[in-house]
Coordinates of C-alpha atoms in Angstrom, one line a residue:
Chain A
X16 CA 25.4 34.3 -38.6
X17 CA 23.2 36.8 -36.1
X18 CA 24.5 39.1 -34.3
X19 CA 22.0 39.5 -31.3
X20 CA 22.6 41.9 -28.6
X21 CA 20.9 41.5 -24.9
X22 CA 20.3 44.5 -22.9
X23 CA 20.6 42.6 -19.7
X24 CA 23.8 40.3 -18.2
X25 CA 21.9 37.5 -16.7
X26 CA 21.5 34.1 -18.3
X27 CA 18.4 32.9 -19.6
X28 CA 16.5 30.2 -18.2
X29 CA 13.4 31.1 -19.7
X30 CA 10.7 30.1 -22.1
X31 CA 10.5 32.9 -25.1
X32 CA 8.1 34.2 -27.2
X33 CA 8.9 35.1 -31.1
X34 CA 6.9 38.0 -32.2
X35 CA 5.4 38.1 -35.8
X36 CA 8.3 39.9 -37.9
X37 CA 6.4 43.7 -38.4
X38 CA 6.5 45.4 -41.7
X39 CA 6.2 48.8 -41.5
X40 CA 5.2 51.5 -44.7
X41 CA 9.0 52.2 -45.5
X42 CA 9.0 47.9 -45.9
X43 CA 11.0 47.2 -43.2
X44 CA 11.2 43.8 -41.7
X45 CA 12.2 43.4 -38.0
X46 CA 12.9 40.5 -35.9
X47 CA 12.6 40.9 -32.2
X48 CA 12.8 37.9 -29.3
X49 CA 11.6 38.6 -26.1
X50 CA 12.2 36.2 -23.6
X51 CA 10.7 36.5 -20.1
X52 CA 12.2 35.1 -16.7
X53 CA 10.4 32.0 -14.9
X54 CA 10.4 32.8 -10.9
X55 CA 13.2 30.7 -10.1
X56 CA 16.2 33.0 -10.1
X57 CA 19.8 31.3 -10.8
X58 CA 22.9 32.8 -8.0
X59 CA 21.7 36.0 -6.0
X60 CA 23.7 38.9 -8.1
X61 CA 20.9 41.4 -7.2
X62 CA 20.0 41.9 -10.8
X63 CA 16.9 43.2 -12.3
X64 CA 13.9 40.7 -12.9
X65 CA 12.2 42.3 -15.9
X66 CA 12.0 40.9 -19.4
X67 CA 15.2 41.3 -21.3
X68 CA 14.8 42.3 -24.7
X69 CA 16.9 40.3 -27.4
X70 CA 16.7 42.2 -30.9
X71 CA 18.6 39.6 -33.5
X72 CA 19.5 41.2 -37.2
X73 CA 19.1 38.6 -39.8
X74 CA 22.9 39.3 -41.0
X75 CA 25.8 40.6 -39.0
X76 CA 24.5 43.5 -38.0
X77 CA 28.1 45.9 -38.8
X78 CA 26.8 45.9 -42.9
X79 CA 29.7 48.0 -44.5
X80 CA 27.8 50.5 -46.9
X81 CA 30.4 52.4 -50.0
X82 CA 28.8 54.6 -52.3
X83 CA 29.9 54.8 -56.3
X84 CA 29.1 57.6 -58.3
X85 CA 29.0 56.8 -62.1
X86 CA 27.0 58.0 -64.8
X87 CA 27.6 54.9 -66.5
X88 CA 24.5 53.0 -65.9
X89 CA 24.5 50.9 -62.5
X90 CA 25.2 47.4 -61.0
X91 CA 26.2 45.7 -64.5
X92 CA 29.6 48.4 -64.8
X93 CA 33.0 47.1 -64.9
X94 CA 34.1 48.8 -61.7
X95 CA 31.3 47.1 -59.7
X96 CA 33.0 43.2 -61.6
X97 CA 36.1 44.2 -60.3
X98 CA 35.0 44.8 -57.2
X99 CA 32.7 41.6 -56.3
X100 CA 35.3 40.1 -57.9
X101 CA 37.9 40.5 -55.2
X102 CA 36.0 39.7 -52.8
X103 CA 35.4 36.5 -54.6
X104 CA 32.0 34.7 -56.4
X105 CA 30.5 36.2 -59.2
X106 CA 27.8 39.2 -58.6
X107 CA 24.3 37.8 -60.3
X108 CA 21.1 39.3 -60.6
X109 CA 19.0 38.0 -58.1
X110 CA 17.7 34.4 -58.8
X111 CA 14.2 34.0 -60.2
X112 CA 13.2 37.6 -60.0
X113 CA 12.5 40.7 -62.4
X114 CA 14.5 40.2 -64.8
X115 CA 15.0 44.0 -65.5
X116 CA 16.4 44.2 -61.7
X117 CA 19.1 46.3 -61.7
X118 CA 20.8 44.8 -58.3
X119 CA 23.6 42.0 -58.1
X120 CA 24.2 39.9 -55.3
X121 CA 27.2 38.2 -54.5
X122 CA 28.3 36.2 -51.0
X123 CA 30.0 38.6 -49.8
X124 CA 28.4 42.1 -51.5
X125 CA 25.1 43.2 -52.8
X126 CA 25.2 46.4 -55.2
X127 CA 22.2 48.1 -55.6
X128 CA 21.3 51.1 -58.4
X129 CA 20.3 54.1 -57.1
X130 CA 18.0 54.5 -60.0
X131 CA 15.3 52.5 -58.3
X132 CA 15.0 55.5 -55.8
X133 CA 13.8 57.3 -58.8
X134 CA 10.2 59.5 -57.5
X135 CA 9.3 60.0 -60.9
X136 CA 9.3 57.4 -64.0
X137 CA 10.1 58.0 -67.3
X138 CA 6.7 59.9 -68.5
X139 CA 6.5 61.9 -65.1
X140 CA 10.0 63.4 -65.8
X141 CA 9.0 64.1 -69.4
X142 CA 5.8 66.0 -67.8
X143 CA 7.6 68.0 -65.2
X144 CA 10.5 68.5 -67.6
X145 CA 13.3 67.1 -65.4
X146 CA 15.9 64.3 -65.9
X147 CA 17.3 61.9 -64.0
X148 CA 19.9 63.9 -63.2
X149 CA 17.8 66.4 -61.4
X150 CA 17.3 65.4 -57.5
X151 CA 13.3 66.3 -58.1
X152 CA 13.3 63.0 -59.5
X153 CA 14.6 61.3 -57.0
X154 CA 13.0 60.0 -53.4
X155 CA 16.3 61.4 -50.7
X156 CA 13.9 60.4 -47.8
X157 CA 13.5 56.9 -49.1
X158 CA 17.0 56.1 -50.6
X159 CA 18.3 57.0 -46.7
X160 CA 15.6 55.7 -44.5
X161 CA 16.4 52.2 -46.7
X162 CA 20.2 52.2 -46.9
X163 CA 19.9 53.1 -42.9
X164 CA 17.9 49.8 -42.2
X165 CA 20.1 47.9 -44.7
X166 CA 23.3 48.9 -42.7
X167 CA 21.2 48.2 -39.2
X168 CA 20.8 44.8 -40.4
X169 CA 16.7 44.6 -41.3
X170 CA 15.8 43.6 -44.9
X171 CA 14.1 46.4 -47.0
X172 CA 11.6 45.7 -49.8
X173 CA 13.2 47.9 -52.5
X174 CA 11.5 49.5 -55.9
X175 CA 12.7 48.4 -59.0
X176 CA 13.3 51.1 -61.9
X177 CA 12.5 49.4 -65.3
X178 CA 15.1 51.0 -67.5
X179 CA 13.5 49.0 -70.6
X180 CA 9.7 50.2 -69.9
X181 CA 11.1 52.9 -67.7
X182 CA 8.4 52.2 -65.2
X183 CA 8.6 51.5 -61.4
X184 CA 8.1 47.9 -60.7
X185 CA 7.1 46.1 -57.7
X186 CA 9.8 46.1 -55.2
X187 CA 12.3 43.1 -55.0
X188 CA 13.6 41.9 -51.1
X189 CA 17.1 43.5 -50.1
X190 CA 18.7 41.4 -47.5
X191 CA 21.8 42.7 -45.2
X192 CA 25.1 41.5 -47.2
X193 CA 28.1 42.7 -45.6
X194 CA 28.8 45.0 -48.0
X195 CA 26.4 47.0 -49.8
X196 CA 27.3 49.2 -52.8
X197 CA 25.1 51.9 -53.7
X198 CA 26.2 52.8 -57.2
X199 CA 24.1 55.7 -59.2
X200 CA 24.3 59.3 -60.0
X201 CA 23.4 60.7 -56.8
X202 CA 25.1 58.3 -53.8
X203 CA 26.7 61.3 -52.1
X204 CA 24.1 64.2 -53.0
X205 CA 22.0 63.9 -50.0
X206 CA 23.4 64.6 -46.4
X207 CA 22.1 61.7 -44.5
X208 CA 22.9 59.2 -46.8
X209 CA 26.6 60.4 -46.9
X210 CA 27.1 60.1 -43.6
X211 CA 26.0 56.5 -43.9
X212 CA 28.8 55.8 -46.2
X213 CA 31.8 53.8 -44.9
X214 CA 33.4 55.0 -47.8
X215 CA 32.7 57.0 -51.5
X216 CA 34.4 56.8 -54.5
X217 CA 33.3 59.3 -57.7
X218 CA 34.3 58.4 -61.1
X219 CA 35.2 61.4 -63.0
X220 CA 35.3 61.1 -66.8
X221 CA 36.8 64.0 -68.7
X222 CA 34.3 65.6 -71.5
X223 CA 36.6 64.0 -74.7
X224 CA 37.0 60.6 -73.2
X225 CA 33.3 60.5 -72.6
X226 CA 32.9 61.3 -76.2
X227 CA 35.1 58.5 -77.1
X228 CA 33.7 56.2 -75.1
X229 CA 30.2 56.8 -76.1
X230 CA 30.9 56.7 -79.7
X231 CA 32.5 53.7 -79.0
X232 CA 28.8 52.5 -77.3
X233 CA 26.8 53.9 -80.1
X234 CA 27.7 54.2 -83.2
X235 CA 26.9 50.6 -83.8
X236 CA 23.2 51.4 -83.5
X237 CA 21.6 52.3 -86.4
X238 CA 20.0 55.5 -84.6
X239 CA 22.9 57.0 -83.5
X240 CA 25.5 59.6 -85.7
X241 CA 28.4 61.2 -84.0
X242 CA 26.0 64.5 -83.9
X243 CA 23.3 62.8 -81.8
X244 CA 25.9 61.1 -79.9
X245 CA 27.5 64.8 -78.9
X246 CA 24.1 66.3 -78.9
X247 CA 23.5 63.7 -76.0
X248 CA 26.1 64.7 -74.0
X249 CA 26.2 68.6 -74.3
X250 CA 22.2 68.4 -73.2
X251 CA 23.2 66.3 -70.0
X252 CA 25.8 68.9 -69.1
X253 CA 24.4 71.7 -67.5
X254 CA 22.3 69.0 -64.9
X255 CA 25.1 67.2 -64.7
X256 CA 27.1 70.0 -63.8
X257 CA 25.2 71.3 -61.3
X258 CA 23.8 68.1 -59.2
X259 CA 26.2 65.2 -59.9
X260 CA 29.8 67.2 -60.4
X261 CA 29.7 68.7 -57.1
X262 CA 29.8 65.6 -55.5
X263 CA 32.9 64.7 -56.0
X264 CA 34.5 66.5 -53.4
X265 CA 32.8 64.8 -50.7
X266 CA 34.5 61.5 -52.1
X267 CA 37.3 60.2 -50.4
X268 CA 38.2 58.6 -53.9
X269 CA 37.9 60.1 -57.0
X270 CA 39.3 57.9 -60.1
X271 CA 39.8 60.8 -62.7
X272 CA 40.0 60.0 -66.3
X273 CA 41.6 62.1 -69.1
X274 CA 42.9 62.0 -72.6
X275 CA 46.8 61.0 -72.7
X276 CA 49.5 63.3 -72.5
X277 CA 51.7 60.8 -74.1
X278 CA 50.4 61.1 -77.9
X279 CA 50.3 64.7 -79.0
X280 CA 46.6 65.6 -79.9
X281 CA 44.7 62.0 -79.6
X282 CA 41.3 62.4 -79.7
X283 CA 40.9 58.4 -79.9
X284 CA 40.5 58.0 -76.5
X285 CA 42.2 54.2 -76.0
X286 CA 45.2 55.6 -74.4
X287 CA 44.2 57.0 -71.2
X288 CA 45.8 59.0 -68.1
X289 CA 44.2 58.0 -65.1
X290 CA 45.0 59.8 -61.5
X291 CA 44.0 58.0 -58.3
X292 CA 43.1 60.9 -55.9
X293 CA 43.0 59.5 -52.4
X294 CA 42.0 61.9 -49.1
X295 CA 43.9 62.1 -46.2
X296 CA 43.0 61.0 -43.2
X297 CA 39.6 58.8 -43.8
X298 CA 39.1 56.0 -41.2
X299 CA 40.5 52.8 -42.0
X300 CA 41.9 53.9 -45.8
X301 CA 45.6 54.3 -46.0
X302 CA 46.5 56.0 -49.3
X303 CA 48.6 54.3 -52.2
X304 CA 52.2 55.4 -52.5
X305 CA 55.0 55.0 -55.2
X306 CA 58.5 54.5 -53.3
X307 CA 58.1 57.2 -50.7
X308 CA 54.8 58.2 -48.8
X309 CA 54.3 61.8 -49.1
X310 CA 56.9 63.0 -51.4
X311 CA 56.7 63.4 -55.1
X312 CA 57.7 61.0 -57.8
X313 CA 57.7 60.7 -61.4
X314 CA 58.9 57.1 -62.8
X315 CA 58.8 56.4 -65.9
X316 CA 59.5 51.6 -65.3
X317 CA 60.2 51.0 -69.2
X318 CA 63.9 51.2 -69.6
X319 CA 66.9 48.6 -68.9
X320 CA 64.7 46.3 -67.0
X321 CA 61.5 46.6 -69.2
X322 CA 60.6 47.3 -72.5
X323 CA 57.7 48.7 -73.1
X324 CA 55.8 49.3 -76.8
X325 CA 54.5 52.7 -78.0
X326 CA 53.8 54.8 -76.0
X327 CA 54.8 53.3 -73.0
X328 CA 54.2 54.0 -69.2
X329 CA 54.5 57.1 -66.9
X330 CA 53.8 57.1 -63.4
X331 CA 53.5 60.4 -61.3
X332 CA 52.6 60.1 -57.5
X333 CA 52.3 63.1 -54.7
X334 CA 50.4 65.4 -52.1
X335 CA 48.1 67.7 -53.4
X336 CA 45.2 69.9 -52.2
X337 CA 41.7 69.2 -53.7
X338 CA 38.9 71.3 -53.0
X339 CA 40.0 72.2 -49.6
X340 CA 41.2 68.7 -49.2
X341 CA 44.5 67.3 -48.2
X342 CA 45.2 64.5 -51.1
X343 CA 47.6 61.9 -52.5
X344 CA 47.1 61.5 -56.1
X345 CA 48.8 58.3 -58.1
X346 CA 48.8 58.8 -61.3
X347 CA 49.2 56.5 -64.6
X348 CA 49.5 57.5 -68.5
X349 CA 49.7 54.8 -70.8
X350 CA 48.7 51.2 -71.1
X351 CA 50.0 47.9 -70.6
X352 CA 51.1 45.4 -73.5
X353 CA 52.3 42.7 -71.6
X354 CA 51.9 40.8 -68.6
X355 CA 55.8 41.5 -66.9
X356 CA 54.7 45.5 -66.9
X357 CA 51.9 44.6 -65.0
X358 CA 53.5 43.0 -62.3
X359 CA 56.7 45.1 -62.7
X360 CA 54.8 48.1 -62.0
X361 CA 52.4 46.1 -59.1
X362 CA 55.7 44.9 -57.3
X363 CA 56.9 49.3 -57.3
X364 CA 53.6 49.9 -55.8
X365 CA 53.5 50.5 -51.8
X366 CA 50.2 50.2 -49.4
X367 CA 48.1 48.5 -51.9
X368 CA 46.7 46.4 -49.5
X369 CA 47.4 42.7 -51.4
X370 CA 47.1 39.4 -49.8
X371 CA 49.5 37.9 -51.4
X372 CA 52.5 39.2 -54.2
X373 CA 51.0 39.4 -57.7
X374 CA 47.1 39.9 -56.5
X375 CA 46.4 42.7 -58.4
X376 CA 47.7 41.4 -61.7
X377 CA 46.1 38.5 -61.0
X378 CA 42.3 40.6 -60.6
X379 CA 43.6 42.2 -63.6
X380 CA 43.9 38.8 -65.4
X381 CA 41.0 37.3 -64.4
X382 CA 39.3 40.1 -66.0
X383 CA 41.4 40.8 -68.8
X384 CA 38.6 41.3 -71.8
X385 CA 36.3 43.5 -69.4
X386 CA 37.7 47.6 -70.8
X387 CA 40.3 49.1 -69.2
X388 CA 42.4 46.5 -68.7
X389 CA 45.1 47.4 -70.1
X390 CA 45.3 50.5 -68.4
X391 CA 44.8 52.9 -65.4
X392 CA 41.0 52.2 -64.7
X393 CA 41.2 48.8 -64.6
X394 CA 44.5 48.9 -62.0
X395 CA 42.9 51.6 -60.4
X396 CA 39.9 50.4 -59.9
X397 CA 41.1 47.0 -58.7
X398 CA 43.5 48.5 -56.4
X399 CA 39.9 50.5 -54.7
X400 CA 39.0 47.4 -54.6
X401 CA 41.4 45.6 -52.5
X402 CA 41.3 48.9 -50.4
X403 CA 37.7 48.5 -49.6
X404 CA 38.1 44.8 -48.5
X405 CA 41.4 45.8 -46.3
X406 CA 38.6 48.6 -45.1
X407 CA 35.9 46.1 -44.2
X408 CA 38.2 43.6 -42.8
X409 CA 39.2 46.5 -40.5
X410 CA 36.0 47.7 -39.6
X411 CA 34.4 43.7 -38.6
X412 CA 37.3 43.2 -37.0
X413 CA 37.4 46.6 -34.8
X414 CA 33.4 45.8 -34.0
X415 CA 33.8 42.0 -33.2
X416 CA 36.3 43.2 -30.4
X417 CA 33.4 45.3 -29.1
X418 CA 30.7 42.9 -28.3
X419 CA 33.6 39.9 -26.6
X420 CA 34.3 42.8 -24.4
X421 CA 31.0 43.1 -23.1
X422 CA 30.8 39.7 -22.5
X423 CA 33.7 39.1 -20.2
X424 CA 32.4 42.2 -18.3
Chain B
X1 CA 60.7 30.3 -52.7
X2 CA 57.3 30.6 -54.0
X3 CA 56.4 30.7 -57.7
X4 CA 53.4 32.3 -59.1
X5 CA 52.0 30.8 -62.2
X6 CA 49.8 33.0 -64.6
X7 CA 47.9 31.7 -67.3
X8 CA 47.6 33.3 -70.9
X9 CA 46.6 36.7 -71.1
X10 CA 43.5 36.2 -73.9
X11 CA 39.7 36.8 -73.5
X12 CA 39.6 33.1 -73.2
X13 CA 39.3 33.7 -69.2
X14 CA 40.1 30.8 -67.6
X15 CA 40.5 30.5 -63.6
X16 CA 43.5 31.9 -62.7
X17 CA 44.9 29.4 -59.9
X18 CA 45.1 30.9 -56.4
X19 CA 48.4 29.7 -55.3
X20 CA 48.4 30.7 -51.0
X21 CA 51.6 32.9 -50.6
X22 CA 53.0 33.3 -47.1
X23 CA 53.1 36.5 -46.3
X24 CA 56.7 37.0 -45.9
X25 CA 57.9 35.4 -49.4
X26 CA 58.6 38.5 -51.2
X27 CA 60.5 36.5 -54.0
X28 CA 59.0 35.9 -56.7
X29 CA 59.6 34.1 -59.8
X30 CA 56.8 34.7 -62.7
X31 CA 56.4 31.7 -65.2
X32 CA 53.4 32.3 -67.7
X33 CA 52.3 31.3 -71.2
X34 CA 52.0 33.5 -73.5
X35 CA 50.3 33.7 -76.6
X36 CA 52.4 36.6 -78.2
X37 CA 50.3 37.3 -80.8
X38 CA 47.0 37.8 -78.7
X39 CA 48.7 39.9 -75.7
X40 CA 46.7 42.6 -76.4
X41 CA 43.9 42.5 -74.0
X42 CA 41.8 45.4 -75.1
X43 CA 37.9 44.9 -75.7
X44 CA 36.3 45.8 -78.9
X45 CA 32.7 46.3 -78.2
X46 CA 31.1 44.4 -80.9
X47 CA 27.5 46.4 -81.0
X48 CA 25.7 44.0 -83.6
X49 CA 24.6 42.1 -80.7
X50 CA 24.3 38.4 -80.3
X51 CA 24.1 35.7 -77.9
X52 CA 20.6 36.1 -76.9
X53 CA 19.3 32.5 -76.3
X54 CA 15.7 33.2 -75.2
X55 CA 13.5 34.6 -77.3
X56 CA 12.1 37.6 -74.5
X57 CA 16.0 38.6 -74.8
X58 CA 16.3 38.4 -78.7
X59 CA 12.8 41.1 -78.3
X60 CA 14.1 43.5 -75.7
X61 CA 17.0 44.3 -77.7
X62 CA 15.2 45.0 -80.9
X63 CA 12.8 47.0 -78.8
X64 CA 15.8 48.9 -77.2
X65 CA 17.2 49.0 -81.0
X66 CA 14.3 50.9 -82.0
X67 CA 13.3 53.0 -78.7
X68 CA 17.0 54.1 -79.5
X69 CA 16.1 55.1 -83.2
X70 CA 12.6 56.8 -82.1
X71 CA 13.9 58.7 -79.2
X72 CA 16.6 59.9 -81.3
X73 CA 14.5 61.5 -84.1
X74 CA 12.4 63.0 -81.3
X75 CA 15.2 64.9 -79.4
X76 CA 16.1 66.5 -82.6
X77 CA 12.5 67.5 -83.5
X78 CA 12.1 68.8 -80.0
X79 CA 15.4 70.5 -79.9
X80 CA 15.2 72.3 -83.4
X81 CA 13.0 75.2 -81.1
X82 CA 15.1 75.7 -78.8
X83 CA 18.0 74.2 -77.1
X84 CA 17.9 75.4 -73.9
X85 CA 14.8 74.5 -73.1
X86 CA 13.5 71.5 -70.9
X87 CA 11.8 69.7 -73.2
X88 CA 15.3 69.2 -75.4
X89 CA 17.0 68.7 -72.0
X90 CA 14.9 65.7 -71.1
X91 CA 14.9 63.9 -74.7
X92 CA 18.4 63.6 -75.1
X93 CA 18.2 62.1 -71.6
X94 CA 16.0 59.3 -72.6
X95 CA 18.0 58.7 -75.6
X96 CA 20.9 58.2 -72.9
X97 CA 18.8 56.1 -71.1
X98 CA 18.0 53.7 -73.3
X99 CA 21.4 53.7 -75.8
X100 CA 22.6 52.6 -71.9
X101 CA 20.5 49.8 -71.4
X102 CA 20.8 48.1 -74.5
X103 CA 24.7 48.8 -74.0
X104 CA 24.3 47.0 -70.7
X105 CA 22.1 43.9 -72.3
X106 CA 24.9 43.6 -75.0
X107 CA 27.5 43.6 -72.5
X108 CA 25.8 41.0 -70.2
X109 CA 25.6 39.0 -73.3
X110 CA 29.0 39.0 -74.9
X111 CA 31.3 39.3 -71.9
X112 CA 29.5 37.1 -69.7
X113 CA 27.4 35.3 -72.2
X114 CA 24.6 35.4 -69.7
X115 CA 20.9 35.7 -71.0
X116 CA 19.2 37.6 -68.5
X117 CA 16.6 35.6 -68.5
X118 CA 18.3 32.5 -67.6
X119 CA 17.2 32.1 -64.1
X120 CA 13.6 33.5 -65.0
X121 CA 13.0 30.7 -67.9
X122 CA 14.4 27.9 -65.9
X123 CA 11.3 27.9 -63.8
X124 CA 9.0 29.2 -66.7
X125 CA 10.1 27.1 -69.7
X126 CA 6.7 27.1 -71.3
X127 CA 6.6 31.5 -71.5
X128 CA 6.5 32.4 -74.7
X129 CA 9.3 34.4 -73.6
X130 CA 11.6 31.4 -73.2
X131 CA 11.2 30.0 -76.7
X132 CA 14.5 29.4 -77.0
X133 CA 15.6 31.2 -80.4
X134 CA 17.5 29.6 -83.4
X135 CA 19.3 31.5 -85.6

């Protein structure tokens, strides 16, 4: 469906001419009618008699953009399958192109890797001695100018960072979805492209459950020790310190993982405490509460009504400043064994923007062998997701109401 | 008074049902099957890898396998000067890169038991790429 808007009130008896779509340097595709009045006016309204230029985006033109910052790889991430997921359809790579393409397309969304906006491939950063990490190896002006045209509604032609070769391919055609995800180390880093964002979410993994979870990745692969494994990490740290950390206080939702403070010194890493820390006051995002919005609660649901297995559940839910920030922050230790906690603890929960009773445990479900769902990030990181489509449905429906005004003016 | 069926909670993943709820029926009553002995729903990452039909697949993850071993042995050969420096910086980085995609191949083929090249070999059946590979 197009979303074409006229910049004159008559009607249009008139023969039209299509222009050629243009495609610019930046690979921009644009679509503009122009339809010009014969001499025979219709009613005597006094109106103007020049051409009226009709400019028609290929999608609906309002394309919600949120931006993910992970350093956990991009597009293929369990937070990005939860999320297409509750929108509905499966995300896929796209049909019958590179096959190294890091993007996923669903109906509804389209998530795209921010390492395709890398300026420099794998040998240029080993010459000029940077990593990915480092913004010199990314292209800012391109990663905005393209997420800008996206959200306007004009298809981009997009690079393609090889990840196997790590070389630049030829660039792939982005069509407006109505969402986009822009998921990547650096979505919030540069100025213009945060103020693009409908909405940002930073995943914040704590140094030990990082360790876990890599070893958990690599030590399967016959090049990998636990010393290369920490080596790894402790070289990434100061860059990742100083470009990617910082970002997390322009997020308006930071999903913070740490080791449990249920087990006394577990270094494992399978039992988790998650916190959910949600700004105040964003457009459109009304934060998750536990019994009583803006006061502070610590629950602990295993008892008379539900047993739970070691080392149970323990909720904690409040206001809070964060860097400079008002905040609530809901926050889960422990993991789920059975299905009735699930649900017990989903049927407690207030403002998590559900269709129906039982949605989230059923996302959680439907996903039950992807990690974490047993615990904090996979209800966490449903629940963003059911946020961000309560968001979206919010922000089509508030621009719809726009353009039917204008019409019956 | 609406009732919400679930099915079992295994890695088996079958469609959960959408049952429509009206928005006011805040009763519920849960009735599920349940498999006691596979409740757990955690994922073990099984990194021997597997599932690759085609054969283009079955190469990239040896070639990530062994980019993962060489890149390795060259951050600690780099690094053994000095730490700090650049150079050591920007070879473990690489290492992350690739220990990262082949973590993402082998999750594309276990959990969704998807070979990437699926879509890509249905038009080009003849590529040696989309041998299909026997094991």
């Amino acid at each position: 469906m197009a979303v074409c808007s006229a910049y004159t009130t008559q009607s249009l008896h008139s023969t039209c001419s299509i222009s050629t779509p243009a495609k610019t340097h930046l690979g921009f595709h644009q679509k503009q009618v122009v339809f010009y009045r014969r001499s025979s006016k219709r009613g005597g309204s006094g109106s103007s008699s020049g051409p009226c230029v009709i400019t028609c985006s290929a999608g609906d033109s309002q394309t919600v953009v949120i931006g993910l910052a992970a350093d956990s790889g991009c597009g293929k991430s369990t937070f990005m399958r939860r999320l297409t997921s509750v929108f509905g359809g499966a995300a896929e790579p796209p049909k019958g192109g590179n096959p190294d393409s890091n993007t996923l397309i669903s109906d509804m969304t389209t998530v795209i890797c921010l390492d395709d906006y890398h300026s420099l491939d794998r040998t240029g950063r080993k010459e000029k001695g940077v990593t990915a990490l480092d913004p010199r190896a990314n292209d800012f002006d391109l990663m905005y100018e393209q997420v800008k045209a996206i959200k306007s509604g004009v298809a981009v032609d997009k690079p393609i960072y090889n990840h196997v070769t790590g070389l630049l391919d030829p660039p792939e055609l982005i069509k407006p979805p109505k969402i986009l995800v822009i998921e990547g180390l650096h979505p919030m880093f540069d100025e213009r492209v945060r103020d693009l964002l409908d909405f940002s979410i930073y995943l914040d993994i704590s140094n030990e459950v990082k360790f876990a979870w890599k070893i958990q990745r690599d030590m399967a692969e016959r090049g990998h020790s636990l010393e290369s494994i920490r080596a790894s990490i402790e070289a990434r740290k100061p860059d990742f310190d100083a470009y990617i950390d910082p970002q997390k206080k322009y997020a308006d939702a930071v999903i913070e993982v740490l080791p449990t403070q249920l087990i006394p010194d577990d270094n494992e890493g399978k039992v988790l405490r998650v916190r959910l820390i949600m700004k105040e006051g964003v457009k459109h995002f009304s934060p998750v509460y536990l019994f009583d919005e803006g006061s502070t609660i610590s629950w602990i649901p295993c008892g008379r009504k539900l047993t739970c297995s070691y080392p149970g559940i323990k909720f904690h839910y409040g206001p809070d400043t964060y860097f400079g920030n008002e905040v609530s922050i809901l926050e889960m230790d422990g993991q789920f064994d059975r299905l009735d906690e699930l649900i017990y603890v989903e049927s407690h929960l207030s403002n998590i923007s559900t269709k129906f009773y039982g949605e989230v445990t059923q996302q959680m479900l439907k996903h039950a062998d992807f990690p974490g769902s047993n615990n904090g990030t996979g209800l966490f990181q449903t629940i963003v997701g059911l946020k961000i489509r309560d968001l979206y449905e919010q922000i089509t429906s508030s621009k719809t109401a726009a353009p039917l005004e204008a019409t019956k003016a | 008074m609406a009732t919400l069926r679930l099915h079992s909670l295994t890695a088996a993943s079958e469609k959960i049902p959408t049952s429509p709820f009206a928005p006011s029926s805040r009763v519920l009553s849960a009735s599920f099957h349940c498999n006691e002995k596979r409740v757990s729903i955690r994922m073990t990452i099984n990194a021997m890898g597997g599932g690759a039909k085609y054969k283009g697949t079955q190469m990239r993850e040896k070639q990530l396998s062994d980019m993962i071993k060489m890149k390795v042995t060259e951050a600690k050969q780099v690094c053994e000067g000095d730490e700090t420096s650049d150079e050591c910086k920007v070879a473990w980085d690489e290492v992350e890169e690739v220990s990262q995609a082949k973590a993402d191949l082998r999750l594309r083929l276990e959990v969704e038991k998807k070979d990437p090249l699926e879509s890509f070999c249905l038009e080009n059946p003849e590529t040696e790429e989309c041998k299909v590979y026997d094991d």
